[in-house]
mmCIF file of C-alpha atoms in Angstrom:
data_model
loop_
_atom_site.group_PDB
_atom_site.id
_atom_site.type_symbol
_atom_site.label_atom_id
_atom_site.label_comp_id
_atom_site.label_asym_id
_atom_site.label_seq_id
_atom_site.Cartn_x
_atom_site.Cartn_y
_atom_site.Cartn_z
ATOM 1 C CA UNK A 279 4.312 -94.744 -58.205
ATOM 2 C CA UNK A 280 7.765 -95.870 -56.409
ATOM 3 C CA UNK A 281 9.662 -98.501 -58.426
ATOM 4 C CA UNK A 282 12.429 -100.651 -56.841
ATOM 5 C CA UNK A 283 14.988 -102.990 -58.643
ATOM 6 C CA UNK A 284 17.726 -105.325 -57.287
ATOM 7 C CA UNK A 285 21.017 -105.132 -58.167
ATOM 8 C CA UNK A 286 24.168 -107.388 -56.853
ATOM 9 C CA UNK A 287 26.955 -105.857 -55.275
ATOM 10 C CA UNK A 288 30.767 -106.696 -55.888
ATOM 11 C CA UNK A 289 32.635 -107.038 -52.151
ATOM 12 C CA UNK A 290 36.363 -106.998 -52.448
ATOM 13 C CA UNK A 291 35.604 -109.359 -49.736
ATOM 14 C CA UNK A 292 33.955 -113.270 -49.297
ATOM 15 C CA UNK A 293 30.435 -113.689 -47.559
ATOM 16 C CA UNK A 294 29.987 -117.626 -47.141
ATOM 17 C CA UNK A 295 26.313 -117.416 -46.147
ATOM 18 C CA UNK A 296 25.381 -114.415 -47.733
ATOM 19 C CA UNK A 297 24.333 -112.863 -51.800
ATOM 20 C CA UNK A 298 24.926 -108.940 -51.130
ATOM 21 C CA UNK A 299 22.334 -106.744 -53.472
ATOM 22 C CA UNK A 300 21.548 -103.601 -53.913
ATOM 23 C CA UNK A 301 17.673 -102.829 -53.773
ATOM 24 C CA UNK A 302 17.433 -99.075 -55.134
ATOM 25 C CA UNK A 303 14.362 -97.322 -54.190
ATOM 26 C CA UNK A 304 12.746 -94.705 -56.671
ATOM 27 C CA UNK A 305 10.746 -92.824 -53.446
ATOM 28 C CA UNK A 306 7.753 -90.942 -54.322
ATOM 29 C CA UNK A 307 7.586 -89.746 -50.936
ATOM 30 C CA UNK A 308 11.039 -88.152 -50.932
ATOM 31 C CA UNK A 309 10.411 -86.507 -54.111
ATOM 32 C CA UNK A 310 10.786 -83.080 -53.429
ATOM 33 C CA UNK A 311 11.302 -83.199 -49.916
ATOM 34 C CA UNK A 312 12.865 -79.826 -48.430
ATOM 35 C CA UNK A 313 16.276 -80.395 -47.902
ATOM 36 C CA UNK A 314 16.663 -81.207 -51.757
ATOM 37 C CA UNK A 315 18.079 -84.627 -51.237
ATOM 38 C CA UNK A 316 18.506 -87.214 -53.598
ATOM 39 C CA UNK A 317 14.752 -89.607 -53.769
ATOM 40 C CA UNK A 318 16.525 -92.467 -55.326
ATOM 41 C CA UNK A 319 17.969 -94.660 -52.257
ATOM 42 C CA UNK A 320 20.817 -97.514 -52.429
ATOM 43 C CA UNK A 321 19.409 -99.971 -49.537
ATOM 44 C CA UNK A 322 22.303 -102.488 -49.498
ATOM 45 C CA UNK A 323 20.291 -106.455 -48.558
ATOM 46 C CA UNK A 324 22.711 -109.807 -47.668
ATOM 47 C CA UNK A 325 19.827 -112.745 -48.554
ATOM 48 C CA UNK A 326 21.239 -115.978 -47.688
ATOM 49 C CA UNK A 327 22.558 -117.754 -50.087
ATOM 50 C CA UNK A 328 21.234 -121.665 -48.678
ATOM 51 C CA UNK A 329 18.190 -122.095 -47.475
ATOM 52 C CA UNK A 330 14.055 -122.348 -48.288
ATOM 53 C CA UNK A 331 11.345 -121.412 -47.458
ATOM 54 C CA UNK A 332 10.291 -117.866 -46.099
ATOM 55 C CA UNK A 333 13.154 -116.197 -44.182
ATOM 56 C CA UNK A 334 12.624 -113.724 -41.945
ATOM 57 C CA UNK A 335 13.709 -110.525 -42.059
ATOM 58 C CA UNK A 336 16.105 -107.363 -40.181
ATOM 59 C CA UNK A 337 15.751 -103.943 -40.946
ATOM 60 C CA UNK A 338 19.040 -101.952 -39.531
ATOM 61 C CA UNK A 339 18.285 -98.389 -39.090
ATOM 62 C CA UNK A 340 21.764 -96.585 -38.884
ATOM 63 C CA UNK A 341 22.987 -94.320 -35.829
ATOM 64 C CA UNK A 342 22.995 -90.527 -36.794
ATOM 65 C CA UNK A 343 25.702 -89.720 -39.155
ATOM 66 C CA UNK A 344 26.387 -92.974 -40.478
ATOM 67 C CA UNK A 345 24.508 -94.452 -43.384
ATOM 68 C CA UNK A 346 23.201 -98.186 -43.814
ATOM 69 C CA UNK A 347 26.125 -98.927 -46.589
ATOM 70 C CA UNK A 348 29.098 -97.894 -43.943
ATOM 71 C CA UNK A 349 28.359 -101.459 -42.730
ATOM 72 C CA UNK A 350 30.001 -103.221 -46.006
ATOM 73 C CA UNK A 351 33.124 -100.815 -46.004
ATOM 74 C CA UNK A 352 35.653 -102.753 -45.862
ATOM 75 C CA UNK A 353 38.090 -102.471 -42.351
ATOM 76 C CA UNK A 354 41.970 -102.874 -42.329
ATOM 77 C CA UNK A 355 42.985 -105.718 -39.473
ATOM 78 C CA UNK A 356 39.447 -106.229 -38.516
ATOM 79 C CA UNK A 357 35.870 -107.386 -39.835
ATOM 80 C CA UNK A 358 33.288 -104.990 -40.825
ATOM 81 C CA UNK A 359 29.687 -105.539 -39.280
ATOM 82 C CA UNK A 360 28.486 -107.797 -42.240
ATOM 83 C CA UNK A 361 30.872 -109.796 -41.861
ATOM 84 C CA UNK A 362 30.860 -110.101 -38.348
ATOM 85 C CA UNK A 363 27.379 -110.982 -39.243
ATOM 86 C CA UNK A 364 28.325 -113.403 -41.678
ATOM 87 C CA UNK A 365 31.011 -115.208 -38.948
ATOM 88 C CA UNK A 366 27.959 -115.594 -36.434
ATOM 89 C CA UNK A 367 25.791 -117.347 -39.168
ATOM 90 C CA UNK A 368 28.942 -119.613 -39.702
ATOM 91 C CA UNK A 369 29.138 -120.606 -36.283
ATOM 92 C CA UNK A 370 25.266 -120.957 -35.865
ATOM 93 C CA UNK A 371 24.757 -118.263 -33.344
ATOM 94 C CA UNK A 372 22.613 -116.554 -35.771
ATOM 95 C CA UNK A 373 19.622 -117.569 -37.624
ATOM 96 C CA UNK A 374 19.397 -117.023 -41.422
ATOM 97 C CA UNK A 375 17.600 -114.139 -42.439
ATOM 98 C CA UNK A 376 17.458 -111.230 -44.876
ATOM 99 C CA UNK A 377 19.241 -108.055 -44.051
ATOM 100 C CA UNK A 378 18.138 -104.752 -44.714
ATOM 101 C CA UNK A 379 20.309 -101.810 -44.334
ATOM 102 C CA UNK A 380 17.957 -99.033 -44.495
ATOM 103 C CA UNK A 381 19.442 -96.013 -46.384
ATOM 104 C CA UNK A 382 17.435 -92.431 -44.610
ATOM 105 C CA UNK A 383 20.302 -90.126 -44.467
ATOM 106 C CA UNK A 384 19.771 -86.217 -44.825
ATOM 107 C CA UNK A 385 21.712 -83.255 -45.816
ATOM 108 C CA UNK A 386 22.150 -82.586 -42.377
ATOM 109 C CA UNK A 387 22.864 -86.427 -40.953
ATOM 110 C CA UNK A 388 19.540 -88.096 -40.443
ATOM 111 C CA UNK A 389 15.923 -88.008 -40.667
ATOM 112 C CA UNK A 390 15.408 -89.863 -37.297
ATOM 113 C CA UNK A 391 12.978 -92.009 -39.907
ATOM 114 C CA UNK A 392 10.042 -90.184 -39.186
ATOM 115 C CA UNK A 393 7.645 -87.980 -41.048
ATOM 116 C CA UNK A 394 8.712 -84.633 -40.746
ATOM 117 C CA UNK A 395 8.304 -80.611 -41.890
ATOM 118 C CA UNK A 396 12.054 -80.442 -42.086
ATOM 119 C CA UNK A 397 13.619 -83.472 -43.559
ATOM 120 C CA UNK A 398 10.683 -85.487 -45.762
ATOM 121 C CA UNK A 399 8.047 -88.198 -45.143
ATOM 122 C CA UNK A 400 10.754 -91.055 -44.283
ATOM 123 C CA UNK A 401 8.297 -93.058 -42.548
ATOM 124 C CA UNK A 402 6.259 -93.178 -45.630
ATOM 125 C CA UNK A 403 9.535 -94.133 -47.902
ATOM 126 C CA UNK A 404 10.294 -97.049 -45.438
ATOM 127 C CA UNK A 405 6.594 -98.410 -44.706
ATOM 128 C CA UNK A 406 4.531 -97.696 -47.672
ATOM 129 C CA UNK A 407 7.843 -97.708 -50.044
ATOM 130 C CA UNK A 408 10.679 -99.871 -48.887
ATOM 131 C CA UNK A 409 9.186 -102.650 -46.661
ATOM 132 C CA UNK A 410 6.377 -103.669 -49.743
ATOM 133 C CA UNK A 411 9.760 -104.070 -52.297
ATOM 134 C CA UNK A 412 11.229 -105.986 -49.773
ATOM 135 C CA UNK A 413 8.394 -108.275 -49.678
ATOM 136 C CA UNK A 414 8.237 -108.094 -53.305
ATOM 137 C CA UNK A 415 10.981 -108.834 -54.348
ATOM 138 C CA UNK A 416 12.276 -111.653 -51.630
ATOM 139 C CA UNK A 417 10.829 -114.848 -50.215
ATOM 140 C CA UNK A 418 10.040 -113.111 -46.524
ATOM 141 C CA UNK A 419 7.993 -114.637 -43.288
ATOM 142 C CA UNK A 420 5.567 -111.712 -42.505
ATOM 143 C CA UNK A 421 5.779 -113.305 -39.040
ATOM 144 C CA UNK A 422 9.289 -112.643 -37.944
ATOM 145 C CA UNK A 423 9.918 -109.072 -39.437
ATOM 146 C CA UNK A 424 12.267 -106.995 -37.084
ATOM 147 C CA UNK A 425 13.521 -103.608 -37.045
ATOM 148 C CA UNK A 426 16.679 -102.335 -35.135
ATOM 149 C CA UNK A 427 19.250 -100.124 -34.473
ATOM 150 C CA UNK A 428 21.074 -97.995 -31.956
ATOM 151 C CA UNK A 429 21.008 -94.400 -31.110
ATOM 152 C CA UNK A 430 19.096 -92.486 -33.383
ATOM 153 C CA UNK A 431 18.291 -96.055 -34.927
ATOM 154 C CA UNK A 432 17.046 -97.130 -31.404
ATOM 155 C CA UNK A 433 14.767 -94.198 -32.122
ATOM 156 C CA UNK A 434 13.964 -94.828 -35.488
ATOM 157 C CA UNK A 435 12.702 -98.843 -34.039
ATOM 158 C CA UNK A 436 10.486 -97.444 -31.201
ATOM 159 C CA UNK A 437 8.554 -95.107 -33.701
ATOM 160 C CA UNK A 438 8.589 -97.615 -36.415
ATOM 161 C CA UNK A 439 7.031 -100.987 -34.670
ATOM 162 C CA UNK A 440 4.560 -98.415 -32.551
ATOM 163 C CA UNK A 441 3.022 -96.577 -35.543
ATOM 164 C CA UNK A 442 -0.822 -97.621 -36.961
ATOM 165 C CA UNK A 443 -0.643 -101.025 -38.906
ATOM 166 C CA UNK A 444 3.181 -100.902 -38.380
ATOM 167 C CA UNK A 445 4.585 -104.421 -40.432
ATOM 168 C CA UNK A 446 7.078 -105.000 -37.679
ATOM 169 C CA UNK A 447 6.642 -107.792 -34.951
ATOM 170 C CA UNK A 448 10.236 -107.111 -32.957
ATOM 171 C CA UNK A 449 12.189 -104.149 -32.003
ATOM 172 C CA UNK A 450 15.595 -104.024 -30.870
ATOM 173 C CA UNK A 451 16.696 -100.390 -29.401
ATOM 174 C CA UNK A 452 19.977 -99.909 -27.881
ATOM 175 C CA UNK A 453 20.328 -96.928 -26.233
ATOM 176 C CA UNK A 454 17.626 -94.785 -28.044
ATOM 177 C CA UNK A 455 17.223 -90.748 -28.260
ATOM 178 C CA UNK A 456 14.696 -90.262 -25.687
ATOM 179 C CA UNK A 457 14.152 -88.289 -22.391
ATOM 180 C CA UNK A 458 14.647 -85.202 -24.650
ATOM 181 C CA UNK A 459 15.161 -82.744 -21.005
ATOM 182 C CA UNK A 460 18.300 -85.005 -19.936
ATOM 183 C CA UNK A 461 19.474 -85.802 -23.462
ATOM 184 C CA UNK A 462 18.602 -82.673 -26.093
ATOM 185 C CA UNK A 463 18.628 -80.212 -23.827
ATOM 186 C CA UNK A 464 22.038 -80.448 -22.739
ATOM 187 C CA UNK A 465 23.257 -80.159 -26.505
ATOM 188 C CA UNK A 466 20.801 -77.505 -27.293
ATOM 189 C CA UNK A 467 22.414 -75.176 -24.770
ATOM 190 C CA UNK A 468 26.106 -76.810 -25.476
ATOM 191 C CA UNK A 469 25.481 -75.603 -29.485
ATOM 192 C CA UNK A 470 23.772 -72.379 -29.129
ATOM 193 C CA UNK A 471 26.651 -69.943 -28.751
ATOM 194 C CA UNK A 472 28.210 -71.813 -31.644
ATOM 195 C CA UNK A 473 24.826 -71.056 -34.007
ATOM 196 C CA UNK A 474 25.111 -67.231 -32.712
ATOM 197 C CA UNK A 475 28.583 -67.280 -34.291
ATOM 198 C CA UNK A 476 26.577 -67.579 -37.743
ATOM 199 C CA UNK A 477 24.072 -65.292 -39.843
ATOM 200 C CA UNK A 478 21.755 -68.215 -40.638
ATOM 201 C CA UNK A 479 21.349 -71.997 -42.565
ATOM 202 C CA UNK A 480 22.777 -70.667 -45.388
ATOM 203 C CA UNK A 481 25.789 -69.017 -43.768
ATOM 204 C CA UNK A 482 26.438 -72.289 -42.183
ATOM 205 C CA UNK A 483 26.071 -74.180 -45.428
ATOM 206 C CA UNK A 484 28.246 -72.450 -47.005
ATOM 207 C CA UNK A 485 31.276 -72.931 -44.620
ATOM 208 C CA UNK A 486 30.712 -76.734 -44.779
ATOM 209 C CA UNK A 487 31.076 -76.338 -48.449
ATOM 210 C CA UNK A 488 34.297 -74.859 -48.136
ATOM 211 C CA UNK A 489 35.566 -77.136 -45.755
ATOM 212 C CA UNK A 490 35.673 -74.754 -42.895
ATOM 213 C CA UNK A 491 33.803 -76.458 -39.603
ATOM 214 C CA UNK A 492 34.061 -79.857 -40.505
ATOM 215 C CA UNK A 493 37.380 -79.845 -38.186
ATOM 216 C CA UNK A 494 36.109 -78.547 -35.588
ATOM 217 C CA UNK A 495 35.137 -80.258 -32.128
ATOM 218 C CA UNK A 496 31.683 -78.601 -31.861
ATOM 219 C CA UNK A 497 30.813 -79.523 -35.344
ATOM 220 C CA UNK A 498 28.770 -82.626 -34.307
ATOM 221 C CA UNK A 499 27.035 -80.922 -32.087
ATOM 222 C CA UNK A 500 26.206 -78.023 -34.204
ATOM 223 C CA UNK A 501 24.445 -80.067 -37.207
ATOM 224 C CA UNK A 502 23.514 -82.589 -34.762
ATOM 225 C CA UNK A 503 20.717 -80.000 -32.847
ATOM 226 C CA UNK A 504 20.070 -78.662 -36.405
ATOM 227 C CA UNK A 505 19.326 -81.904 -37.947
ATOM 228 C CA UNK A 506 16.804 -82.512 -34.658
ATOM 229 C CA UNK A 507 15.372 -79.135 -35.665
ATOM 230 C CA UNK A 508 14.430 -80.283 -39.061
ATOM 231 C CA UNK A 509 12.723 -83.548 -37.445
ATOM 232 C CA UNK A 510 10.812 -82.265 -34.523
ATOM 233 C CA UNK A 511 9.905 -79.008 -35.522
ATOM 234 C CA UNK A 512 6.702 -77.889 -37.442
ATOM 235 C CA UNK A 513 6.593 -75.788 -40.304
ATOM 236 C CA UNK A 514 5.724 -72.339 -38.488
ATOM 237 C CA UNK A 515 9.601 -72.839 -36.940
ATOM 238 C CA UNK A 516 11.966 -73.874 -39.594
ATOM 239 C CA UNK A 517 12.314 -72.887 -43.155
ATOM 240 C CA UNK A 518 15.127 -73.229 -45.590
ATOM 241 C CA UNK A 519 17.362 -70.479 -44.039
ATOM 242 C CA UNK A 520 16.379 -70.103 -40.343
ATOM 243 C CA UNK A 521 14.825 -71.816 -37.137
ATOM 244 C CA UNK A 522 12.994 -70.811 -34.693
ATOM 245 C CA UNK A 523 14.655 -72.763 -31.467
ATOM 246 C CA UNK A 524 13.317 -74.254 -28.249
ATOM 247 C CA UNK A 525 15.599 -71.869 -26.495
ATOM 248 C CA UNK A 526 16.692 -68.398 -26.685
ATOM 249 C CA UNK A 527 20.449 -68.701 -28.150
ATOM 250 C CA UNK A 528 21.667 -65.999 -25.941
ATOM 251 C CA UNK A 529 20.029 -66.358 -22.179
ATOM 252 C CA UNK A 530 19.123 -69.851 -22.364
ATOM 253 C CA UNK A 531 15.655 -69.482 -21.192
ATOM 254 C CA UNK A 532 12.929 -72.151 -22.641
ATOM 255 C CA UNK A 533 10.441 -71.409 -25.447
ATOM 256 C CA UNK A 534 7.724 -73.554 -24.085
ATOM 257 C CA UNK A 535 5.738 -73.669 -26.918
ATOM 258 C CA UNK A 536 8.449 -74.850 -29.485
ATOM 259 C CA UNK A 537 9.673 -77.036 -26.755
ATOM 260 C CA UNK A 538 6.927 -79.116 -26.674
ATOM 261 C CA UNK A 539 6.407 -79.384 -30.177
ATOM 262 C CA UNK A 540 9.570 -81.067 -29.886
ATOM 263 C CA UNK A 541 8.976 -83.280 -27.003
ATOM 264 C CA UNK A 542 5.741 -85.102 -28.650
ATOM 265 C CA UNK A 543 8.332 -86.604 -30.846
ATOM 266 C CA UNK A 544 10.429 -87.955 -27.518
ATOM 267 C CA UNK A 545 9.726 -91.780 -26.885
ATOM 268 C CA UNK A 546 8.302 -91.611 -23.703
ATOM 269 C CA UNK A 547 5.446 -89.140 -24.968
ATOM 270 C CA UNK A 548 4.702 -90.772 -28.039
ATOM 271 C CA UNK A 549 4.574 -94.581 -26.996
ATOM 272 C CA UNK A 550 2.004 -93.210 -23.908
ATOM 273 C CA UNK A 551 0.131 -92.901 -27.406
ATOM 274 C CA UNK A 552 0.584 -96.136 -29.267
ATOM 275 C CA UNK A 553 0.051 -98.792 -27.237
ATOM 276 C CA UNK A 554 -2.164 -99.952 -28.416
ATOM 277 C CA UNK A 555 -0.207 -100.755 -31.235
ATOM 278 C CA UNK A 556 2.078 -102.767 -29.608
ATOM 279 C CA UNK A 557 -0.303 -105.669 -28.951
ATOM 280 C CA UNK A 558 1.200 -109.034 -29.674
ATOM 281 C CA UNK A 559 4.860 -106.919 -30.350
ATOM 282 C CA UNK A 560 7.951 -107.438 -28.642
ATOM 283 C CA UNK A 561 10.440 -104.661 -27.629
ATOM 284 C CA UNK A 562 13.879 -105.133 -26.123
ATOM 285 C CA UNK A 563 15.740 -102.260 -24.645
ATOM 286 C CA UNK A 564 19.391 -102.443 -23.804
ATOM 287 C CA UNK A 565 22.001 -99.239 -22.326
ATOM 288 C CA UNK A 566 24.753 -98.971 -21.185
ATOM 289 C CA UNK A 567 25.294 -97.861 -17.222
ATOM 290 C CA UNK A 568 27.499 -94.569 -18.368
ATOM 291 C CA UNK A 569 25.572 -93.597 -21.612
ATOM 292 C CA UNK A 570 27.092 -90.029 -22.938
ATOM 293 C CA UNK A 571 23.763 -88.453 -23.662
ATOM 294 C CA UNK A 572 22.211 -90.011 -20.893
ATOM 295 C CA UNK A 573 19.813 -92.208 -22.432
ATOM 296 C CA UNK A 574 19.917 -95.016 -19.895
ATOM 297 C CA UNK A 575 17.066 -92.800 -17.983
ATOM 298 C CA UNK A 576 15.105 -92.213 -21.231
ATOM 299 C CA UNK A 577 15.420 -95.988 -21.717
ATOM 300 C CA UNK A 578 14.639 -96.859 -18.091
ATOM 301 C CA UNK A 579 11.407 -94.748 -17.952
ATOM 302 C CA UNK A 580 10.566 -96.575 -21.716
ATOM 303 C CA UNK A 581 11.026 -99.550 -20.093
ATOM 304 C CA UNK A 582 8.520 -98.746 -16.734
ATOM 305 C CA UNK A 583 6.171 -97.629 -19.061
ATOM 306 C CA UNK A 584 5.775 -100.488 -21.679
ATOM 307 C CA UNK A 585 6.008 -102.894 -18.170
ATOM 308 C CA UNK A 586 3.322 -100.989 -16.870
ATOM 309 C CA UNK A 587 1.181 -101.227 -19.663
ATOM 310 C CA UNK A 588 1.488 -104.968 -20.105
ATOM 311 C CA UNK A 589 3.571 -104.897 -23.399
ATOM 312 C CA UNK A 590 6.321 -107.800 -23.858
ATOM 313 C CA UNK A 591 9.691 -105.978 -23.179
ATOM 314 C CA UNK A 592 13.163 -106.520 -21.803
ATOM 315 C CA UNK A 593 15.861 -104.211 -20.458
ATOM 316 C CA UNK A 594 18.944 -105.075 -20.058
ATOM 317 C CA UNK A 595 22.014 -102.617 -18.749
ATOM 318 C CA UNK A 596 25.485 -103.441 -19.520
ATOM 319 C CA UNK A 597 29.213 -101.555 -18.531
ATOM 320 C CA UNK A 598 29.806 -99.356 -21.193
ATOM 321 C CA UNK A 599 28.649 -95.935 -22.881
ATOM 322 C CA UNK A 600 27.283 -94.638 -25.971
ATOM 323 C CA UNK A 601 29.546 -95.672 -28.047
ATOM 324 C CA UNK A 602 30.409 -99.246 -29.525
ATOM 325 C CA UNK A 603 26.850 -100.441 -29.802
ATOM 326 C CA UNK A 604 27.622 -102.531 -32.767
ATOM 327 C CA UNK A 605 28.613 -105.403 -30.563
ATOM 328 C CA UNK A 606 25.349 -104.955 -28.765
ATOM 329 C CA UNK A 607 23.143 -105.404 -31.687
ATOM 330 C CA UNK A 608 25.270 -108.851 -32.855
ATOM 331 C CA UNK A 609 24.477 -109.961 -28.610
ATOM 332 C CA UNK A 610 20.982 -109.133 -30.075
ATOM 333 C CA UNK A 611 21.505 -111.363 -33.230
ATOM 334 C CA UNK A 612 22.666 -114.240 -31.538
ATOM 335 C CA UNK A 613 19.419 -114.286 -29.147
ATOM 336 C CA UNK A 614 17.058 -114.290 -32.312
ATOM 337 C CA UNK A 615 18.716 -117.749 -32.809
ATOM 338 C CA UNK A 616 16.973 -119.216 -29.810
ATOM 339 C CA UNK A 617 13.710 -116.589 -30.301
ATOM 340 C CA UNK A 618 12.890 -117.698 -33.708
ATOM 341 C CA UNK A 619 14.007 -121.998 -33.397
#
């Protein structure tokens, strides 16, 4: 059986609204997952420090490659993202509420917070593990639960709030991994003659241990594909020292059958599935115009479909890229202060 305890943290900075804790998660369901990473997770909470009552409550679900603590590092000249967080409460454009920085990193960058042959049963950790402590352990309105993030953690909300007996009510996704054809594809074939360039996992282990590709400019998009290998692919393709790929390295040319394997994990295939589950659920979508990865079309053809089907979504588009989405998800913040009056 998991078992959670709170601990407080010490900031070398001053929250006025906020108590920051530690909640650390003993995970059953990351015990002995297959990349050998550590089962005991460091989910860093803010909990108001006025208030009564049941408060609701934000799950953040980090980006890929960044981890839920990165958002208390402190910044030189500017404000990190809790305390940006903390200003907005200040000035009452934000609504009390517990925050939960959700801690699902892998060896390899993320877990994309699913259930997976690759990474570990992350889904499990944060619904069956996490999300219970949380209500254990703090005062929390059941009603007004949201989960949220950007990139890979716009992912991570769409597949969270649209699972079976999901706890969530609200998603937020800005500019989520989807449309795997326009957006993985593109790196799959960028990254492939840099994987021919090594013997196998191991190899490529081995030079990260030694320092010797984390300069590099195609280094992010080398453990970026194999990181999405260990999420979408079944057991039959991946093991601990080689995977079998949706492409052939050297000419390019599609493996269906892996390939579609992987795209039952894209958004637009899976919600087709779910919803159902999104009765009574809100999801807001927002993109920029001139995403890198081109997600605005994975998030436009998310959007058409949850319209279609009658579920309560927005969409909005806004000048920018990929990059810089924090400020979108405090825009977010400051509209649960009129959604949840």
């Amino acid at each position: 059986m998991s078992q959670s305890k709170v601990k407080p943290i010490e900031l070398p900075y001053r929250l006025k609204n906020f108590r920051s804790l530690n909640l650390v998660l003993e995970s059953d369901h990351l015990k002995a997952n297959p990349l050998g990473d550590e089962f005991i997770r460091h989910n860093y909470i803010l909990e108001p420090s006025k208030g009564e009552g049941p408060m609701p409550v934000i799950f953040h679900l980090s980006g890929y490659f960044s981890t839920g603590y990165q958002n208390f590092t402190p910044k030189t000249l500017a404000q990190n993202f809790v305390e940006k967080i903390d200003q907005l409460v200040t000035q009452k454009k934000a609504p009390q509420a517990i925050h939960v920085f959700v801690e699902a990193t892998t060896y390899w960058g993320g877990s994309q917070f699913i259930n997976s042959a690759g990474c570990g049963k992350y889904e499990d950790y944060i619904l069956k593990e996490l999300v219970p402590a949380v209500f254990n352990e703090f005062h929390c309105d059941k009603e007004k639960i949201c989960v949220m993030g950007g990139s890979s953690g716009g992912y991570g909300a769409l597949h969270l709030i649209s699972v079976n007996k999901s706890p969530f009510k609200l998603a937020f996704a800005a500019a989520p991994d989807s449309f795997f054809d326009g957006s993985l594809w593109p790196e799959l074939l960028q990254a492939a003659p840099e994987i021919l360039k090594y013997k196998n996992l191991t190899d490529i282990k081995s030079k990260i241990k030694k320092g010797l590709l984390q300069d590099k400019k195609s280094f992010f998009n080398l453990v970026n594909v194999i990181a999405m290998a260990h999420c979408y692919s079944h057991s039959s393709c991946i093991d601990k020292n080689k995977i079998d790929w949706p492409i052939d390295l050297y000419s390019g040319e599609l493996q269906s059958k892996i390939w579609k394997q992987w795209k039952t994990h894209d958004p637009i295939e899976f919600l087709k599935k779910r919803i159902k589950n999104l009765s009574n659920k809100e999801v807001i979508l927002d993109v920029g115009l001139y995403d890198n990865f081109h997600l605005q079309y994975g998030t436009r053809q998310i959007y058409s479909q949850l319209k279609k089907e009658k579920v309560q979504t927005t969409l909005t588009e806004f000048s920018g890229n990929h990059f810089g989405l924090s400020e979108r998800k405090l825009l977010f913040l400051e509209s649960l202060k009129v959604k949840w009056q």
